[in-house]
Coordinates of C-alpha atoms in Angstrom, one line a residue:
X165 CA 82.4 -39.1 30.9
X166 CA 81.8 -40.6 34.4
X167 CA 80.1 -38.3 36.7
X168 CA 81.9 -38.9 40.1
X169 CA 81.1 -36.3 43.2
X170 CA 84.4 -36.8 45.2
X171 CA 83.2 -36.8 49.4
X172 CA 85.4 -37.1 52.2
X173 CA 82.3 -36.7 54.7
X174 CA 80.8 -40.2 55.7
X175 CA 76.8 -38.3 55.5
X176 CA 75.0 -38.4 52.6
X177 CA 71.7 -38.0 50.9
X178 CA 69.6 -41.2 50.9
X179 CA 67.5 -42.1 48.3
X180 CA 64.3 -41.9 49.9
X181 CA 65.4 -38.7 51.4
X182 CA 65.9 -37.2 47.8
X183 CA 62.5 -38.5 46.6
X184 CA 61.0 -37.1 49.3
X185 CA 63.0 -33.1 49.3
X186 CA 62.1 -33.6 45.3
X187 CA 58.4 -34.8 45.7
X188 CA 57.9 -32.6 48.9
X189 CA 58.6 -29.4 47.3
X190 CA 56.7 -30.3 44.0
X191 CA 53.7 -30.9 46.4
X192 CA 53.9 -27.6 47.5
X193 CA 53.6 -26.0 44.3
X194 CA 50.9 -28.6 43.2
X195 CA 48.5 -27.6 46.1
X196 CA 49.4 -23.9 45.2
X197 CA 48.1 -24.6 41.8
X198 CA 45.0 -26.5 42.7
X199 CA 43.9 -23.7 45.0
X200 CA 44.3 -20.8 42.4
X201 CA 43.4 -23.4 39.0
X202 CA 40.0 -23.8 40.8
X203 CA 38.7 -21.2 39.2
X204 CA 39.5 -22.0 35.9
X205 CA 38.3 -25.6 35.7
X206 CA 34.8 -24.1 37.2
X207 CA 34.5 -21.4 34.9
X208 CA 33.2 -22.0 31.9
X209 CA 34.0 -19.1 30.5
X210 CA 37.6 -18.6 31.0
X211 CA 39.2 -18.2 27.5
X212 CA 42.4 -19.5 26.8
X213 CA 43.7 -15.7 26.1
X214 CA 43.7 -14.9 29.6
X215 CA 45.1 -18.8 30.2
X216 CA 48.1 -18.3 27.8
X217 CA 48.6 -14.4 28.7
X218 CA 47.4 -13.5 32.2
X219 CA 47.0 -10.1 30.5
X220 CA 47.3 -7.2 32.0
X221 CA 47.2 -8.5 35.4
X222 CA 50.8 -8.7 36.9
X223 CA 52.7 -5.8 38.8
X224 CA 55.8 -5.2 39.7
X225 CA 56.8 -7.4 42.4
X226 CA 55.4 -10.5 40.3
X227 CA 57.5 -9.2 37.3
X228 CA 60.1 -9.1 39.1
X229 CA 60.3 -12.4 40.3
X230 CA 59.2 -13.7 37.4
X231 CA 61.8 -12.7 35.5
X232 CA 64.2 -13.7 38.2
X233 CA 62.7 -17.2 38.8
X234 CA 61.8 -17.7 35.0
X235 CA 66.1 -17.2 34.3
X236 CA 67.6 -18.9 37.4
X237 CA 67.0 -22.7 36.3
X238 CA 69.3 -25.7 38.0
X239 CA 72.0 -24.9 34.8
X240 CA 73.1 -22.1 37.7
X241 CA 74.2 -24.3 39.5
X242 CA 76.7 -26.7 37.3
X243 CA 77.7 -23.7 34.4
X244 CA 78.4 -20.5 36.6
X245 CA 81.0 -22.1 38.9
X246 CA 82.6 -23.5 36.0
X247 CA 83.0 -20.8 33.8
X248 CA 84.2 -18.6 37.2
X249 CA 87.0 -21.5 37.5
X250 CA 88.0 -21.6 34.0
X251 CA 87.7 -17.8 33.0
X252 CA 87.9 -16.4 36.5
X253 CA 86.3 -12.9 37.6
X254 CA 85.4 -11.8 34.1
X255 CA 83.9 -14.7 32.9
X256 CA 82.1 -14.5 36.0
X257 CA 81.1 -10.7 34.8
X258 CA 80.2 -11.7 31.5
X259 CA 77.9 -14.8 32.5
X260 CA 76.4 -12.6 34.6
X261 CA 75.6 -10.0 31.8
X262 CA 74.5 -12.9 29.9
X263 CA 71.7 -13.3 31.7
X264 CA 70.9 -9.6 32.8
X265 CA 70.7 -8.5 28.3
X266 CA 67.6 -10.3 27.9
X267 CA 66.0 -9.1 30.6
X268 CA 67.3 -5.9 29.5
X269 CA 66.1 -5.8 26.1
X270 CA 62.4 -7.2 27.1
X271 CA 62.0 -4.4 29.6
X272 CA 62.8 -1.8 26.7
X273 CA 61.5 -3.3 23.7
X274 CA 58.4 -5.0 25.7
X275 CA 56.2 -1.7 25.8
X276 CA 56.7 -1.0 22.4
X277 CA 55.6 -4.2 21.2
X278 CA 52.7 -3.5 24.1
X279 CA 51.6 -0.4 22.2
X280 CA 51.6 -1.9 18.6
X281 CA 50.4 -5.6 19.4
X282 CA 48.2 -4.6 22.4
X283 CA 46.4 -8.2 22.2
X284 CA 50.1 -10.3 21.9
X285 CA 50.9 -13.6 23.4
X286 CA 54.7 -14.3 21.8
X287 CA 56.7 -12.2 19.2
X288 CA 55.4 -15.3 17.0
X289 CA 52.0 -12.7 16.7
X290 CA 55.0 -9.6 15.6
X291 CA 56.5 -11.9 12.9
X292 CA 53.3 -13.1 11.6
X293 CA 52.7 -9.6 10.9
X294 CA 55.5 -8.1 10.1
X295 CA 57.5 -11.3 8.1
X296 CA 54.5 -13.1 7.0
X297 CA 54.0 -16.8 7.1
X298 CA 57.0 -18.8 6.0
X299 CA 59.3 -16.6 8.7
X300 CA 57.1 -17.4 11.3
X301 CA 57.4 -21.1 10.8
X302 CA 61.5 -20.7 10.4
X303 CA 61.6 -18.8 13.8
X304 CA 59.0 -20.9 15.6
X305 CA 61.0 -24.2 15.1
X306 CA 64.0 -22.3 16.1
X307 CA 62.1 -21.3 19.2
X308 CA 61.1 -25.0 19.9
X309 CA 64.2 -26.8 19.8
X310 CA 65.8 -23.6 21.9
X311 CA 63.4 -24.6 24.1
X312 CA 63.5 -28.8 24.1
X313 CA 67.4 -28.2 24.9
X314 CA 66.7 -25.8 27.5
X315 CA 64.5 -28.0 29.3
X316 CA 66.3 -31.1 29.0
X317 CA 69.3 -29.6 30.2
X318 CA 67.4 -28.9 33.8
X319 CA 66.0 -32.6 33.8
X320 CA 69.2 -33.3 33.5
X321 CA 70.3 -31.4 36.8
X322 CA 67.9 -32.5 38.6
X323 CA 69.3 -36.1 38.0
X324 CA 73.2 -35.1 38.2
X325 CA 72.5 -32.5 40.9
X326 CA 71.1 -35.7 43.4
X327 CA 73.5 -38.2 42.3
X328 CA 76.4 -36.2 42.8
X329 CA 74.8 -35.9 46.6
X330 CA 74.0 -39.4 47.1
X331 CA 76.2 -42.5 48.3
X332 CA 78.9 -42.9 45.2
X333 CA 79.0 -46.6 45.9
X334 CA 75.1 -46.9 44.9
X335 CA 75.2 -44.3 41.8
X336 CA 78.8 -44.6 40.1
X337 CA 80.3 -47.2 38.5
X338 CA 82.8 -46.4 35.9
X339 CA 82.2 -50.1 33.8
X340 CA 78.3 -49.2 33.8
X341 CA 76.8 -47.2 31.1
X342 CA 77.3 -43.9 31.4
X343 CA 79.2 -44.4 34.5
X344 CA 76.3 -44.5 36.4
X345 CA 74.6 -48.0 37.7
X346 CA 71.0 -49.1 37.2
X347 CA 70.0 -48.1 41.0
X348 CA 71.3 -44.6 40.0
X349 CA 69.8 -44.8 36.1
X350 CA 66.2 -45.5 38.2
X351 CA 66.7 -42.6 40.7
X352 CA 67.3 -40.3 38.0
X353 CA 64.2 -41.4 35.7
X354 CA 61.8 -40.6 39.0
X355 CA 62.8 -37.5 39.3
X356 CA 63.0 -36.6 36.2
X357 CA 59.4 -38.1 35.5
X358 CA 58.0 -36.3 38.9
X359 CA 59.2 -33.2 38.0
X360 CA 57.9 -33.4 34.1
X361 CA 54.4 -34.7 35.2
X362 CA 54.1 -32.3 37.7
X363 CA 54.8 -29.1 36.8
X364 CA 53.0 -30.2 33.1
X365 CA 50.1 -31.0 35.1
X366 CA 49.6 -27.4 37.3
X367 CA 50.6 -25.7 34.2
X368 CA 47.9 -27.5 32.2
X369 CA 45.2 -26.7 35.4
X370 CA 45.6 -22.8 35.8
X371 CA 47.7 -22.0 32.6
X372 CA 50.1 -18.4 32.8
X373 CA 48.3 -17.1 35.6
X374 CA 49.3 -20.1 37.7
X375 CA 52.7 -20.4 36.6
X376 CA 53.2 -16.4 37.5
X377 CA 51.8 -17.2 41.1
X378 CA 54.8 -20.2 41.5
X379 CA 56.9 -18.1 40.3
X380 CA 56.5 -15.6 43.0
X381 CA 57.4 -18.6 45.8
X382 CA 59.7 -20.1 43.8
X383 CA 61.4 -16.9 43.3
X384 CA 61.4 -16.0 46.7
X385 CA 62.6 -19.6 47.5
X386 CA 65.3 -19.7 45.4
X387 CA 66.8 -16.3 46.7
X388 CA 67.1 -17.9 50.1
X389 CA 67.8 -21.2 49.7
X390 CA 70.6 -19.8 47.2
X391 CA 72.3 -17.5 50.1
X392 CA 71.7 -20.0 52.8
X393 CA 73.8 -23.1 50.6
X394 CA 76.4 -21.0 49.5
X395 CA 77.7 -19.3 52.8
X396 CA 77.2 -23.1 54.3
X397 CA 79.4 -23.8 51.1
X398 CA 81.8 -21.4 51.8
X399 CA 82.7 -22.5 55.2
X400 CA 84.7 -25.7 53.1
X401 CA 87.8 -26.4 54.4
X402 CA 90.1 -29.3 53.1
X403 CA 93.3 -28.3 54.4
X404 CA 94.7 -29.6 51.2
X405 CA 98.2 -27.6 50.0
X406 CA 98.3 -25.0 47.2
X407 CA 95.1 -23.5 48.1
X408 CA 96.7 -19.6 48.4
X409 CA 98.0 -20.2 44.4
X410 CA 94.6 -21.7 43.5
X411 CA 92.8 -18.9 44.8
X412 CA 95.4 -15.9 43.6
X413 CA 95.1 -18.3 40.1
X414 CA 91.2 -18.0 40.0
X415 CA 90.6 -14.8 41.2
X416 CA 92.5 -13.0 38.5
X417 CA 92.7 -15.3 35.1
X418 CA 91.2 -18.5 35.8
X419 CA 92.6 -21.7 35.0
X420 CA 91.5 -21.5 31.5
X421 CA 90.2 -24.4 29.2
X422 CA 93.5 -27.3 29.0
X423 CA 91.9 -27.8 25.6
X424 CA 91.8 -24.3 24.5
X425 CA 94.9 -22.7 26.2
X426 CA 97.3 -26.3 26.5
X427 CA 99.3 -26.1 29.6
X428 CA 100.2 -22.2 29.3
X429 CA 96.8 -21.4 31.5
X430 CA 94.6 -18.8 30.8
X431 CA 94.8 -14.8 29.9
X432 CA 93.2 -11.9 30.4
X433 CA 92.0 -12.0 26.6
X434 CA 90.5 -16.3 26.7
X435 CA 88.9 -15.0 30.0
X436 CA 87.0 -11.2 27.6
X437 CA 86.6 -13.7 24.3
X438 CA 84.6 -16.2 26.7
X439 CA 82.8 -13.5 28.7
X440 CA 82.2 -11.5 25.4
X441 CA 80.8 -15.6 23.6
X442 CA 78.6 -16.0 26.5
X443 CA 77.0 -12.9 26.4
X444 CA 76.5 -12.9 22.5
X445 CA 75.0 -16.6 22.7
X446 CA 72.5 -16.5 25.5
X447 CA 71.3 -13.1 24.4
X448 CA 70.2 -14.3 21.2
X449 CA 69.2 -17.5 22.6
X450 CA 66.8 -15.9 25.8
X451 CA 65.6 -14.0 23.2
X452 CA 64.1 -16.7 21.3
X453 CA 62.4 -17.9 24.9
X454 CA 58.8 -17.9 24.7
X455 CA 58.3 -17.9 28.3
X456 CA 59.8 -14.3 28.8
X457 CA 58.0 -13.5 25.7
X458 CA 54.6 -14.0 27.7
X459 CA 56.1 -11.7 30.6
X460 CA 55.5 -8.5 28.1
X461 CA 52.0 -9.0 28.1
X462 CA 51.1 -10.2 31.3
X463 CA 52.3 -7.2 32.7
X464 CA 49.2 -4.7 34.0
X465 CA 51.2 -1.6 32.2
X466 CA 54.2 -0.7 30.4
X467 CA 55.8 1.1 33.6
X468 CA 55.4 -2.1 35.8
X469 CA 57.0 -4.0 32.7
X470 CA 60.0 -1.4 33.0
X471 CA 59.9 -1.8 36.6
X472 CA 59.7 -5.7 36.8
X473 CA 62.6 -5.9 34.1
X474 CA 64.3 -3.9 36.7
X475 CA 63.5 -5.8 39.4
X476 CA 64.3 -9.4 37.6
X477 CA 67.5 -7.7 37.5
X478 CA 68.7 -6.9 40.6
X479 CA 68.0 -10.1 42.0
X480 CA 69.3 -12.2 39.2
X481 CA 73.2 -9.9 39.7
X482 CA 73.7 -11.9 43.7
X483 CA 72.3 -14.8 42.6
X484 CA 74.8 -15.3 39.7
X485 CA 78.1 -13.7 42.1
X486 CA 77.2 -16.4 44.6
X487 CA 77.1 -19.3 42.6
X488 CA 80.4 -18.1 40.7
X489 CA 82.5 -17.2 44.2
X490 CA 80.7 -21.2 45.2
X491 CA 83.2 -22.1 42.1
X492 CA 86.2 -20.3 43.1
X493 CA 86.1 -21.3 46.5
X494 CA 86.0 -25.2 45.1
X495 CA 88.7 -24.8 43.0
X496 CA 90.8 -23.6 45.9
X497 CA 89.8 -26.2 47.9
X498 CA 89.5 -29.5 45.9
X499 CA 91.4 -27.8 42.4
X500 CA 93.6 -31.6 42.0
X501 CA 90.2 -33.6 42.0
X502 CA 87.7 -31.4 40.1
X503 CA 90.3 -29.7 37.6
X504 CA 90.0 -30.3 34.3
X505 CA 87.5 -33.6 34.9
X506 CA 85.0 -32.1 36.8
X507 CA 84.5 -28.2 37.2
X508 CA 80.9 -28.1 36.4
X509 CA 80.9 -29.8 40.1
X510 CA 82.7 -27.6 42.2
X511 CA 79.7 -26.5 44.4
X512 CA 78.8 -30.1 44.6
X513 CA 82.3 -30.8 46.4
X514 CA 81.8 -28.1 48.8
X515 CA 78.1 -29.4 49.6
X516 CA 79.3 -33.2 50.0
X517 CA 81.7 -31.6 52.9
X518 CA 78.8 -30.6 54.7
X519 CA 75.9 -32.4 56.7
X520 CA 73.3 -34.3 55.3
X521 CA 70.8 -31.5 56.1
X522 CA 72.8 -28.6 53.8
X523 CA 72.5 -31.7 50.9
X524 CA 68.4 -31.7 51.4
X525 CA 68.4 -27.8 51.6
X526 CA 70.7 -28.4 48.0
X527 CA 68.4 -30.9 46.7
X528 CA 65.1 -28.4 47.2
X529 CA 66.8 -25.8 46.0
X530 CA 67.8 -27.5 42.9
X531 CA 63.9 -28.7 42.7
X532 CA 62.7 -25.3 42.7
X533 CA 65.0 -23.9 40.3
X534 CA 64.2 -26.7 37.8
X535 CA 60.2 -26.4 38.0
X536 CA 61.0 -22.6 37.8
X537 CA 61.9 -23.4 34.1
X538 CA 59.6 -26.1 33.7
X539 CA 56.5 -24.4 34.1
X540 CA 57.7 -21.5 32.2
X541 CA 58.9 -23.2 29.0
X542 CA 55.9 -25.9 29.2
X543 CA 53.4 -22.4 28.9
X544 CA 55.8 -20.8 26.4
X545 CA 55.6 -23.7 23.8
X546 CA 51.7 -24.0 24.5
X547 CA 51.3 -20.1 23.7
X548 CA 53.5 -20.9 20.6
X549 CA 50.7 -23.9 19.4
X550 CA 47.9 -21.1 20.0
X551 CA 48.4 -19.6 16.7
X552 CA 48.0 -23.0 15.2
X553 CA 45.3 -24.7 16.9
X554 CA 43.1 -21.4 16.4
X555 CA 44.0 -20.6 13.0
X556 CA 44.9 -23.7 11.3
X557 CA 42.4 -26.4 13.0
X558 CA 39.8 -23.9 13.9
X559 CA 39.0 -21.9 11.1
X560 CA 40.8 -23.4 8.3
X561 CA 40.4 -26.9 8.8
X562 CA 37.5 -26.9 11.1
X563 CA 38.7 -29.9 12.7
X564 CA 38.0 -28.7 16.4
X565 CA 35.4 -26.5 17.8
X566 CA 35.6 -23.1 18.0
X567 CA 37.1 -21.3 21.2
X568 CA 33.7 -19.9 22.1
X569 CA 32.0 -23.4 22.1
X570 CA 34.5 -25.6 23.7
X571 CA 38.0 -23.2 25.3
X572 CA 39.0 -26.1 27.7
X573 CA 39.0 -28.6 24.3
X574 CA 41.8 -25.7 22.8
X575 CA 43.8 -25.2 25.7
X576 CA 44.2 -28.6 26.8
X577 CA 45.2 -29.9 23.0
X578 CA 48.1 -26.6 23.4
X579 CA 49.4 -28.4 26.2
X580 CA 49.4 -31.8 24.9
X581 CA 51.2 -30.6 22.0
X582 CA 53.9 -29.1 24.4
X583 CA 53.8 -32.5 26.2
X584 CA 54.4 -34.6 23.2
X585 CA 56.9 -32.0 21.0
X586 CA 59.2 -30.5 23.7
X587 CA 58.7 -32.8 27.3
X588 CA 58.6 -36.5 25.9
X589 CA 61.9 -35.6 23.7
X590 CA 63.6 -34.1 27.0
X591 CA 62.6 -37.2 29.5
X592 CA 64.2 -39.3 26.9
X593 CA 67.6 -37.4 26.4
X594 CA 67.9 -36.5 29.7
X595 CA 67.5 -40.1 30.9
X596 CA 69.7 -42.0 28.4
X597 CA 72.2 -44.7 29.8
X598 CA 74.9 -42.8 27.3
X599 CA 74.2 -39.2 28.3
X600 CA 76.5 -36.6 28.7
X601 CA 75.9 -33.4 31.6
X602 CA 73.8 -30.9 29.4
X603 CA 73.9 -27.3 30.1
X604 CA 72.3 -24.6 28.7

């Protein structure tokens, strides 16, 4: 389907002004890493335990926003308003449960795995043991391609979340490929390349320990950015009729899915069967995430885990309310234009009413929520090579050198593995002429 951000404000975000809120903000997190990485590429005895685990070395305010940065990628930002719109206030609930369960379940079943598997990295180490070989492998690939989808749906925001803010004349064009024109097909690859290369490299430089430390500003970022867009978004005003039987329509059913439903609309029981789908799928799917995996042991002591779960929590609940009220507030305003075509850009037709300044503040946002998941999945899938690089070319093929002699050589061929298996696949889905908006 053509992507097309409906604006009836004459400001938008130029091209070199989204390289440069993208770029900018990637900066900052890239001199962050070089400050606190300097210590790793000096020492020469940093093992790549304490580079894949950071363990026992995180408390509870970097739990916490951890697990709150680690969860609140760029899909926030197309998927909650939508399924507010379409399955109204208890949708809204259960997307919102959806993402607290995981969190949940770590903070109770982390310690215990703490106390059994005291030297863990993934629960790839728990199934070894407990399943043996062959279910490792079955739950590993599962893990990876969880993880390839997950992170090309956010290069994929990035790209939609700036075209939908730039000049439609320069981006869209319903006979191009895609709908979108070679101008917006280039914009799109440089972001999505910036933010790849990036947030692979600073990763790759300081490992877990690094990725913990953005987390804590990206966290923090993302908390205010998130409250300072969405009032400015809810100050929209079209003036457009029908808004008071939008509203009373969204706030109490939703509009429901025109496949699903037909013309009837939407019940009470679509909106409880989608709440209770999204909370059985991304359960099982977050659980499958290595990167929140790695929280469990990176945490100094089970209590702070308990704590930091907690924590991830409680900011993740406003964060989620936001975004969904963002898609309510849309629908009332601009329901004709972004009903049934386009509801996974309602907050982008609120934003487009506003000054070009709100649109950077959007763009950075968007930035940090993205590299948020970035670094976290690109340490994830290099934790989940660690079993296989030490085991399997180490000792059993004696291919490579062993971690005493040469650690650098084993954590730098985990990340190329993660480069090649999970981020080359996701530039190139995410960046096809024919693609469709991914979400996760």
């Amino acid at each position: 389907r053509v992507h097309v951000a409906r604006t009836m404000s004459a400001d938008y975000v130029s091209q070199g002004g989204a390289y440069g809120a993208v770029y900018g903000t990637l900066a900052v997190f890239l001199c962050i890493s070089l400050a606190i990485g300097y210590r790793f590429l000096r020492s020469a005895t940093q093992d790549s335990d304490q580079y894949l685990t950071a363990r026992n070395s995180q408390g509870i305010v970097s739990l916490s926003l951890s697990f709150f940065a680690t969860g609140a990628g760029a899909w926030v930002l197309f998927t909650v308003p939508e399924a507010s719109i379409i399955g109204g206030p208890v949708a809204l609930a259960g997307y919102t449960l959806s993402t607290l369960v995981p969190i949940a379940i770590f903070g109770w079943i982390g310690p215990i795995m703490r106390k059994h598997l005291p030297f863990g990295c993934t629960f790839s180490d728990y199934v070894q043991l407990r399943y043996g070989s062959l279910v490792n492998v079955y739950c590993t690939l599962v893990s990876l391609l969880y993880l390839c989808l997950y992170l090309t749906a956010e290069f994929s925001a990035i790209g939609d979340a700036v075209l939908a803010l730039c000049d439609p004349a320069d981006v869209y064009d319903a006979a191009a490929a895609g709908g979108v024109t070679d101008k917006g097909h280039r914009l799109k690859l440089g972001l999505v390349l910036g933010v790849s290369l990036c947030t692979l490299l600073y990763t790759a430089i300081g490992g877990l320990p690094v990725s913990l430390v953005t987390d804590k500003v990206q966290g923090v970022g993302i908390f205010l950015f998130t409250f300072l867009v969405c009032i400015a978004a809810f100050t929209a005003d079209s003036g457009a009729d029908g808004r008071s039987d939008r509203w009373e329509e969204v706030t109490t059913t939703g509009t429901g899915d025109p496949a699903a439903t037909g013309a009837g609309g939407s019940t009470y029981g679509n909106s409880f069967k989608m709440a209770f789908i999204l909370i059985s799928a991304l359960t099982c799917a977050n659980m499958m995430h290595s990167g929140f995996q790695q929280r469990v042991w990176a945490a100094e002591d089970q209590a702070k885990l308990r704590k930091g779960a907690i924590g991830g929590i409680l900011l993740t609940i406003p964060l989620m309310v936001l975004y969904g009220v963002v898609g309510m507030v849309s629908y009332r305003e601009y329901g004709p234009f972004l009903f049934p075509q386009f509801p996974s850009f309602a907050g982008f037709y609120a934003l487009n009413e506003l000054n070009v300044g709100w649109q950077v503040c959007a763009v950075i946002l968007t930035t940090m929520m993205v590299a948020s998941s970035a670094d976290t999945i690109q340490t994830g899938v290099a934790a989940i090579f660690k079993p296989f690089t030490t085991y399997v070319l180490v000792r059993d093929w004696k291919v490579l050198p062993s971690e005493a002699e040469a650690p650098r050589t084993i954590v730098a061929l985990n990340f190329v593995l993660a480069a090649v298996v999970v981020n080359v696949p996701a530039i190139v889905i995410s960046t096809h002429r024919g693609d469709a908006h991914l979400s996760v």
